[in-house]
XYZ file of C-alpha atoms in Angstrom:
558
model
C 14.060 23.191 33.510
C 15.408 19.630 33.727
C 11.870 18.257 34.202
C 10.621 20.267 31.228
C 13.511 19.020 29.080
C 12.878 15.422 30.105
C 9.192 15.753 29.253
C 10.068 17.225 25.880
C 12.509 14.406 25.155
C 9.923 11.826 26.221
C 7.300 13.400 23.973
C 9.778 13.445 21.100
C 10.564 9.762 21.679
C 6.866 8.869 21.649
C 6.350 10.905 18.482
C 9.330 9.196 16.828
C 8.027 5.756 17.747
C 4.588 6.618 16.388
C 6.124 7.991 13.190
C 8.210 4.844 12.747
C 5.205 2.634 13.368
C 3.174 4.574 10.823
C 6.070 4.454 8.354
C 6.440 0.677 8.720
C 2.749 -0.067 8.230
C 2.164 -1.559 4.800
C -0.680 -3.125 2.846
C -0.811 -6.676 1.535
C -0.947 -5.486 -2.073
C 0.787 -7.127 -5.040
C 2.135 -5.378 -7.019
C 2.796 -2.665 -4.448
C 1.755 0.865 -5.498
C 4.323 3.568 -6.146
C 3.034 5.879 -3.368
C 1.025 4.808 -0.325
C -0.003 6.834 2.711
C -2.071 5.041 5.348
C -4.291 7.020 7.709
C -6.441 6.045 10.665
C -10.013 4.925 10.138
C -11.846 2.785 7.593
C -14.528 3.009 4.929
C -17.447 0.568 4.819
C -17.697 -0.773 1.258
C -20.740 -3.038 1.526
C -23.819 -1.265 0.239
C -21.834 1.823 -0.769
C -23.115 3.650 -3.845
C -21.031 3.720 -7.038
C -20.974 7.191 -8.614
C -19.313 7.515 -12.003
C -18.579 10.763 -13.812
C -20.271 10.717 -17.258
C -16.926 11.904 -18.665
C -15.393 8.522 -17.835
C -15.034 6.453 -21.026
C -17.633 3.798 -21.816
C -15.310 0.808 -21.297
C -14.304 2.088 -17.883
C -17.939 2.658 -16.938
C -18.744 -0.935 -17.803
C -15.809 -2.190 -15.700
C -16.998 -0.058 -12.766
C -20.549 -1.316 -13.147
C -19.344 -4.934 -13.107
C -17.323 -4.165 -9.987
C -20.424 -2.774 -8.266
C -22.334 -5.945 -9.159
C -19.534 -8.121 -7.803
C -19.446 -6.210 -4.518
C -23.233 -6.439 -4.224
C -23.118 -10.196 -4.791
C -20.265 -10.967 -2.437
C -21.090 -8.553 0.404
C -24.817 -9.307 0.404
C -25.723 -5.611 0.266
C -26.736 -3.872 -2.938
C -24.497 -1.137 -4.314
C -26.199 1.141 -6.816
C -24.414 2.390 -9.943
C -25.172 5.872 -11.307
C -23.569 8.446 -13.615
C -24.863 11.743 -12.203
C -24.276 14.955 -14.143
C -22.021 17.368 -12.269
C -20.479 14.597 -10.214
C -16.891 15.809 -10.570
C -17.591 19.230 -9.090
C -19.703 17.783 -6.276
C -17.023 15.220 -5.482
C -14.365 17.930 -5.412
C -16.456 19.792 -2.865
C -16.715 16.657 -0.751
C -20.484 16.346 -1.146
C -20.586 12.820 -2.573
C -20.401 9.686 -0.464
C -19.524 6.156 -1.561
C -17.331 5.268 -4.511
C -16.591 8.181 -6.810
C -14.921 7.538 -10.170
C -13.811 10.577 -12.166
C -11.758 11.176 -15.304
C -8.442 12.970 -14.925
C -6.742 13.731 -18.236
C -3.550 14.835 -16.466
C -2.818 11.195 -15.627
C -0.949 8.980 -18.082
C -2.303 5.725 -19.508
C -2.558 3.130 -16.748
C -2.007 5.668 -13.986
C -4.590 6.066 -11.222
C -5.112 7.479 -7.759
C -7.286 6.327 -4.859
C -8.269 8.468 -1.867
C -10.134 6.602 0.875
C -11.737 8.511 3.734
C -14.402 7.513 6.215
C -17.066 8.805 3.808
C -15.864 8.075 0.286
C -13.479 6.305 -2.063
C -12.350 8.705 -4.782
C -10.772 7.097 -7.832
C -9.148 9.027 -10.671
C -7.818 7.708 -13.962
C -7.508 8.880 -17.551
C -8.348 5.657 -19.357
C -9.687 2.117 -19.228
C -6.379 0.652 -18.081
C -6.003 3.007 -15.141
C -9.571 2.200 -14.103
C -8.917 -1.560 -14.281
C -5.762 -1.265 -12.197
C -7.534 0.859 -9.583
C -10.304 -1.738 -9.327
C -7.791 -4.567 -8.877
C -6.110 -2.600 -6.098
C -9.438 -1.942 -4.389
C -10.346 -5.630 -4.569
C -7.095 -6.550 -2.842
C -7.919 -4.067 -0.058
C -11.232 -5.848 0.535
C -11.962 -9.192 2.195
C -10.949 -12.217 0.130
C -14.677 -12.979 -0.261
C -14.912 -10.280 -2.947
C -13.250 -12.750 -5.340
C -15.907 -15.380 -4.735
C -19.354 -16.005 -6.150
C -21.387 -16.147 -2.932
C -22.354 -13.580 -0.332
C -20.348 -13.479 2.892
C -22.080 -11.021 5.176
C -19.806 -11.986 8.079
C -16.670 -10.705 6.356
C -15.227 -7.384 7.479
C -16.384 -5.225 4.578
C -14.174 -2.257 5.458
C -11.051 -0.953 3.776
C -8.423 1.282 5.409
C -8.308 5.015 4.843
C -5.426 5.357 2.460
C -4.015 7.558 -0.279
C -2.548 5.746 -3.298
C -0.842 7.206 -6.349
C 0.204 4.539 -8.783
C 1.389 3.872 -12.318
C 3.230 1.008 -14.025
C 6.998 1.206 -14.389
C 7.000 -0.593 -17.747
C 4.470 -0.460 -20.551
C 5.098 -4.075 -21.595
C 4.325 -6.514 -18.753
C 4.204 -9.932 -20.331
C 3.546 -13.581 -19.641
C 4.148 -16.317 -22.198
C 2.397 -19.654 -22.632
C 3.527 -22.519 -24.857
C 0.397 -24.282 -26.130
C 2.283 -26.153 -28.839
C 4.181 -28.803 -26.841
C 1.083 -29.400 -24.726
C -2.340 -28.083 -25.648
C -4.547 -26.134 -23.226
C -8.271 -25.594 -23.661
C -9.972 -22.240 -24.218
C -11.220 -22.265 -20.615
C -7.732 -23.003 -19.308
C -6.287 -20.144 -21.349
C -8.985 -17.837 -19.974
C -8.115 -18.849 -16.413
C -4.485 -18.014 -17.219
C -5.583 -14.594 -18.473
C -7.670 -14.032 -15.331
C -4.716 -14.393 -12.994
C -2.598 -12.188 -15.263
C -5.236 -9.450 -15.063
C -5.449 -9.706 -11.262
C -1.788 -8.733 -11.049
C -1.836 -6.096 -13.787
C 0.044 -7.926 -16.547
C -0.958 -6.658 -19.978
C 0.702 -8.785 -22.702
C -0.097 -12.439 -23.385
C 2.588 -13.990 -25.590
C 0.856 -17.004 -27.114
C 3.274 -19.609 -28.508
C 1.210 -21.463 -31.114
C 3.553 -23.401 -33.402
C 6.281 -25.954 -32.838
C 7.873 -29.143 -34.125
C 5.416 -30.975 -31.853
C 2.214 -29.302 -33.001
C 0.595 -26.454 -34.938
C -2.266 -24.982 -32.891
C -3.685 -22.118 -35.005
C -6.341 -22.666 -37.680
C -5.515 -20.870 -40.911
C -8.127 -20.920 -43.672
C -5.570 -20.796 -46.467
C -3.613 -23.758 -45.100
C -6.070 -26.186 -43.465
C -3.567 -29.067 -43.333
C -1.493 -27.116 -40.782
C -3.985 -28.129 -38.104
C -5.607 -31.194 -39.668
C -2.194 -32.870 -40.022
C 0.240 -30.648 -38.102
C -2.052 -30.278 -35.089
C -1.616 -33.907 -33.966
C 1.269 -36.238 -33.175
C 1.169 -40.028 -32.952
C 2.724 -40.186 -29.512
C 4.830 -38.366 -26.922
C 8.138 -39.289 -25.306
C 7.851 -40.570 -21.736
C 9.600 -38.531 -19.053
C 13.132 -37.749 -20.171
C 13.633 -40.952 -22.152
C 14.200 -39.576 -25.654
C 13.961 -43.048 -27.182
C 10.488 -43.674 -25.715
C 7.021 -43.123 -27.144
C 3.714 -43.611 -25.349
C 1.967 -44.324 -28.670
C -1.005 -42.141 -27.751
C -2.268 -39.750 -30.436
C -2.134 -36.228 -28.993
C -3.071 -32.771 -30.193
C -5.635 -30.086 -30.756
C -5.897 -26.597 -32.146
C -7.777 -23.338 -31.781
C -10.337 -22.400 -34.408
C -10.350 -18.808 -35.571
C -13.604 -18.246 -33.713
C -11.987 -19.526 -30.510
C -9.006 -17.251 -31.101
C -11.314 -14.255 -31.503
C -13.122 -15.261 -28.313
C -9.827 -15.353 -26.401
C -8.729 -12.019 -27.893
C -12.019 -10.414 -26.761
C -11.752 -11.998 -23.321
C -8.189 -10.721 -22.899
C -9.096 -7.240 -24.160
C -11.855 -6.903 -21.559
C -9.133 -7.493 -18.953
C -6.681 -5.000 -20.410
C -4.491 -7.661 -22.024
C -3.180 -7.701 -25.598
C -2.626 -11.115 -27.199
C 0.631 -11.398 -29.149
C 0.813 -14.570 -31.263
C 4.059 -16.326 -32.073
C 4.652 -18.185 -35.329
C 8.135 -19.601 -34.731
C 10.192 -19.659 -37.950
C 12.173 -20.750 -39.920
C 13.100 -23.430 -37.359
C 10.696 -25.318 -35.069
C 8.579 -25.957 -38.180
C 8.405 -29.751 -38.365
C 4.621 -29.797 -37.780
C 4.208 -27.451 -40.772
C 6.516 -29.632 -42.880
C 4.451 -32.695 -42.011
C 1.477 -30.885 -43.559
C 3.377 -29.347 -46.505
C 6.511 -31.457 -47.148
C 7.359 -29.548 -50.327
C 8.532 -26.678 -48.101
C 11.469 -28.661 -46.694
C 14.945 -29.088 -48.136
C 14.515 -32.843 -48.741
C 10.785 -32.994 -49.470
C 10.201 -35.397 -46.595
C 8.381 -37.423 -45.629
C 8.042 -35.598 -42.314
C 6.190 -36.433 -39.109
C 5.011 -34.187 -36.294
C 7.708 -34.732 -33.698
C 7.039 -37.001 -30.725
C 10.105 -35.927 -28.743
C 11.345 -32.654 -27.307
C 14.383 -30.772 -28.526
C 15.431 -29.045 -31.747
C 14.866 -30.668 -35.122
C 17.379 -30.212 -37.941
C 14.488 -30.250 -40.414
C 13.471 -26.627 -41.019
C 11.838 -24.551 -43.737
C 13.797 -24.349 -46.979
C 14.485 -20.737 -48.106
C 15.828 -22.056 -51.391
C 12.310 -22.806 -52.598
C 10.158 -19.858 -53.756
C 7.096 -21.702 -52.404
C 8.458 -21.189 -48.879
C 8.177 -17.415 -49.220
C 4.688 -17.696 -50.658
C 3.779 -19.836 -47.648
C 5.294 -17.402 -45.147
C 3.497 -14.471 -46.750
C 0.187 -16.328 -46.701
C 0.565 -17.453 -43.100
C 1.716 -14.119 -41.695
C -0.872 -12.127 -43.636
C -3.690 -14.244 -42.229
C -2.219 -14.073 -38.710
C -1.931 -10.289 -38.982
C -5.569 -10.033 -40.066
C -6.704 -12.257 -37.182
C -4.787 -10.611 -34.330
C -5.262 -6.875 -33.673
C -2.029 -6.613 -31.646
C 0.657 -4.141 -32.659
C 3.286 -6.899 -32.547
C 3.605 -10.346 -34.106
C 6.337 -12.637 -32.754
C 8.193 -14.510 -35.514
C 10.607 -16.572 -33.423
C 13.997 -16.818 -35.120
C 15.519 -19.027 -32.423
C 17.245 -22.401 -32.537
C 17.284 -22.846 -36.311
C 19.939 -25.426 -37.293
C 21.630 -24.740 -40.626
C 22.777 -28.307 -41.377
C 20.068 -28.886 -43.996
C 20.750 -25.548 -45.656
C 24.466 -26.334 -45.900
C 23.629 -29.500 -47.897
C 20.638 -28.187 -49.843
C 21.426 -27.185 -53.482
C 18.421 -24.861 -53.565
C 19.604 -22.990 -50.471
C 23.156 -22.810 -51.765
C 21.966 -21.405 -55.096
C 20.032 -18.668 -53.264
C 23.068 -17.897 -51.106
C 25.164 -17.466 -54.256
C 22.487 -15.366 -55.936
C 22.275 -13.031 -52.922
C 26.056 -12.841 -52.638
C 26.062 -14.057 -49.039
C 29.415 -15.101 -47.607
C 30.900 -16.256 -44.331
C 32.643 -13.536 -42.345
C 33.845 -12.969 -38.796
C 30.305 -12.119 -37.645
C 28.222 -14.935 -39.141
C 28.046 -17.698 -41.703
C 26.439 -17.374 -45.117
C 23.619 -19.599 -43.839
C 23.032 -17.247 -40.899
C 22.772 -14.352 -43.325
C 20.270 -16.450 -45.252
C 18.153 -16.632 -42.103
C 18.408 -12.843 -41.817
C 17.066 -12.670 -45.373
C 14.070 -14.793 -44.357
C 13.417 -12.712 -41.237
C 13.639 -9.443 -43.185
C 11.132 -10.782 -45.717
C 8.712 -11.662 -42.902
C 9.209 -8.288 -41.259
C 8.336 -6.475 -44.492
C 5.228 -8.627 -44.995
C 4.037 -7.676 -41.525
C 4.980 -4.015 -41.912
C 2.695 -3.872 -44.953
C -0.041 -5.065 -42.566
C 0.808 -2.318 -40.078
C 2.578 -4.688 -37.674
C 5.901 -4.709 -35.858
C 7.924 -7.864 -35.259
C 9.447 -9.394 -32.167
C 12.106 -12.096 -32.383
C 14.218 -14.074 -29.940
C 17.736 -12.735 -29.427
C 19.217 -15.034 -32.119
C 17.880 -12.549 -34.668
C 20.823 -10.306 -33.699
C 23.223 -12.793 -35.307
C 24.263 -11.455 -38.707
C 22.113 -8.526 -39.899
C 18.873 -7.312 -38.344
C 16.407 -5.032 -40.077
C 15.703 -1.692 -38.417
C 12.457 -1.614 -36.422
C 12.569 -5.149 -35.020
C 12.176 -5.733 -31.286
C 14.486 -8.206 -29.560
C 13.313 -10.590 -26.840
C 16.392 -11.395 -24.765
C 16.121 -14.964 -23.434
C 19.695 -16.278 -23.272
C 20.427 -14.159 -20.233
C 20.544 -10.386 -20.656
C 23.512 -10.086 -23.042
C 21.323 -10.041 -26.132
C 19.134 -7.307 -24.686
C 22.125 -5.202 -23.708
C 23.643 -5.602 -27.185
C 20.345 -4.778 -28.880
C 19.815 -1.623 -26.814
C 23.326 -0.433 -27.698
C 22.484 -1.026 -31.365
C 19.301 1.056 -31.051
C 16.712 -1.763 -30.990
C 13.848 -1.999 -28.528
C 14.094 -4.875 -26.074
C 11.890 -7.079 -23.910
C 13.862 -8.706 -21.118
C 12.979 -12.358 -20.500
C 16.234 -13.991 -19.343
C 16.065 -17.743 -18.752
C 18.145 -17.330 -15.602
C 15.302 -15.349 -13.985
C 12.108 -16.017 -15.929
C 11.951 -19.524 -17.377
C 9.171 -20.841 -15.203
C 9.566 -24.412 -16.455
C 12.614 -24.638 -14.126
C 12.363 -26.268 -10.704
C 11.205 -24.007 -7.862
C 13.004 -25.894 -5.088
C 16.088 -28.081 -4.752
C 13.913 -30.940 -3.586
C 13.413 -32.185 -7.147
C 12.307 -35.660 -6.068
C 9.144 -34.174 -4.575
C 8.553 -31.622 -7.308
C 6.754 -32.234 -10.620
C 9.128 -33.260 -13.400
C 10.692 -30.157 -14.933
C 13.108 -29.433 -17.743
C 15.880 -28.698 -15.219
C 17.435 -25.616 -13.665
C 16.574 -24.014 -10.337
C 14.566 -20.810 -10.080
C 13.066 -19.967 -6.658
C 10.634 -17.112 -6.099
C 13.252 -14.858 -4.559
C 15.477 -14.981 -7.634
C 12.519 -14.016 -9.837
C 11.999 -11.065 -7.518
C 15.632 -9.940 -7.616
C 15.926 -9.117 -11.314
C 16.995 -5.615 -12.356
C 15.858 -4.974 -15.963
C 18.221 -1.998 -16.277
C 21.374 -3.775 -15.083
C 24.296 -2.862 -17.364
C 22.016 -0.618 -19.453
C 23.300 2.962 -19.704
C 20.726 5.566 -18.576
C 20.500 7.068 -22.049
C 19.568 3.634 -23.471
C 17.045 2.551 -20.851
C 14.137 3.814 -22.954
C 14.817 0.857 -25.253
C 13.775 -1.581 -22.496
C 10.045 -1.868 -23.197
C 9.429 -4.268 -20.348
C 9.829 -7.694 -18.803
C 8.272 -11.102 -19.458
C 8.398 -14.625 -18.029
C 8.116 -17.695 -20.236
C 6.327 -20.943 -19.486
C 7.430 -23.734 -21.831
C 5.394 -26.911 -21.540
C 7.467 -29.896 -22.664
C 7.118 -31.359 -19.177
C 3.818 -29.709 -18.249
C 0.980 -31.929 -19.514
C -1.840 -30.633 -17.289
C -3.391 -27.339 -16.272
C -2.879 -28.202 -12.592
C 0.858 -28.480 -13.130
C 0.837 -25.373 -15.328
C -0.605 -23.283 -12.495
C 1.838 -24.835 -10.023
C 4.803 -23.748 -12.143
C 3.319 -20.299 -12.733
C 2.391 -19.402 -9.159
C 3.611 -17.677 -7.070
C 6.576 -16.848 -9.307
C 4.365 -14.736 -11.571
C 3.594 -12.543 -8.553
C 7.313 -11.865 -8.136
C 7.494 -11.044 -11.846
C 4.620 -8.560 -11.597
C 6.421 -6.482 -8.960
C 9.542 -6.308 -11.142
C 7.355 -5.191 -14.046
C 5.346 -2.673 -12.026
C 7.306 -1.342 -9.053
C 10.152 1.119 -8.938
C 13.244 -0.366 -7.263
C 12.723 1.644 -4.080
C 9.254 0.100 -3.645
C 10.421 -3.484 -3.917
C 10.990 -5.306 -0.656
C 11.126 -9.087 -0.615
C 10.133 -9.427 3.065
C 7.087 -7.227 2.508
C 6.219 -9.082 -0.690
C 6.551 -12.508 0.950
C 4.240 -11.481 3.796
C 1.671 -10.115 1.351
C 1.723 -13.340 -0.650
C 1.477 -15.734 2.274
C -0.955 -13.675 4.378
C -3.350 -12.549 1.664
C -2.594 -13.535 -1.938
C -2.571 -17.274 -1.243
C -6.058 -16.944 0.244
C -7.264 -15.276 -2.960
C -5.709 -18.005 -5.104
C -7.282 -20.658 -2.863
C -10.733 -19.161 -3.236
C -10.352 -18.943 -7.011
C -9.184 -22.534 -7.275
C -5.627 -21.997 -8.498
C -2.967 -24.585 -7.778
C 0.331 -23.082 -6.629
C 3.697 -23.955 -5.149
C 4.022 -23.222 -1.434
C 7.826 -23.216 -1.512
C 7.821 -19.532 -0.582
C 6.595 -20.727 2.830
C 8.260 -24.107 3.191
C 11.796 -23.303 2.093
C 14.321 -20.656 3.179
C 14.403 -17.590 0.976
C 18.194 -17.851 0.551
C 18.222 -21.379 -0.931
């Protein structure tokens, strides 16, 4: 009896150890799927046939076909692509080998499942986005060579047998890029979009106008780019009295914008333009000085910071200009949202301007305990812009300053000064995108060793802090539906080159993507760090991205 009991206990101990080992086994995936079950065995992907249910939508079929071509090229063995009739039923019966893509209308947008056995890889999704996300997951399961352009027949072209059920936590998963302070080429923007798509981000917030440059061609107002698109110099380092004297600038033609919109759309990304108003408009005033309180002359700014010279609401021509600009922007960009800024607009010129003061009196605006009359005047401008865009079928996003005074119903608030603005907006019934500077301003330093880091605006934001953000903190459960998602911002005052841009972006964007995608119970910094250093860095190396290695070289608790 004692021997039997001891044997039973020993067997139980072995079983428990095996169960723990199986439970602890994880994949080097970023972002990590919501449900993962790893089994024994592998599936050989090189040369495997791609079978696609004809019921799968046309865009998804094209993405699958491109994936089959990529695998053929990189593995050195041809994978055929077919859409056989009756595939779904045959696949259900287990009669189809290779990759099997089928439509499943019970899944939500962006949701997908992957079942890998020794004979097949079954992928289910209901739409283009779910298909894209499944493909990105499959690529990360494969050898790094799948991201290259040449065949590597010596790579281990097997993936583990695994069951994955996955869906994004948030519908809005954004990344911002300021192309106004420093200009980035079409190819550089595309490379930015590529890395976003790899990690399942789906909103590109494109900051196109500033005091230091206007980057968007508008047919109705050509001087915005011909004059406002260039400055006569740029301050050197952090010396605000300096000027390198070098003419700098550039802009995107409407054809280039359309090209970028198409490129993003093929990768499941929506481009949201930002026209920052009524402040940060010095480049526009340089082109159209009659729109300012003093009439100028104005110059595109050569230094960083916030200019007191802003659009003048006291002049009717300003509203004609805003309507013309926003109407053309709305026609150019198919996105549901247009960002209209609303941040950092000094009121000093309005306080002195007789035209602004006459309009304030006409509208009956007065100082009160909540805001000044001039702040209410800004609300009047923002409401006008919102109505212009609503007539074009668009919704507006604004920085959290738009909460000061009155805010029109239907606006979405982007909370950047911490989370307080987002919390306030949700309580007031507005939708919110969380982008707090304390977690997601990627122009901050990544390490404390600032002498050996590229010049940055300041602050300290290591990868681990990016990873630690809780978008629902201090948000009551009944209000959490107002949190549309999360975004990181990359301002470029001190980022003059694409190499430095990528360095500031990566790997912090990878931490962001897990916050955007994963449920809290699936986030684990140790697991994430291993996945990044063991696998993701190799992918970024192969693709030629520059990135900060501080996640390796510095303690996580800095």
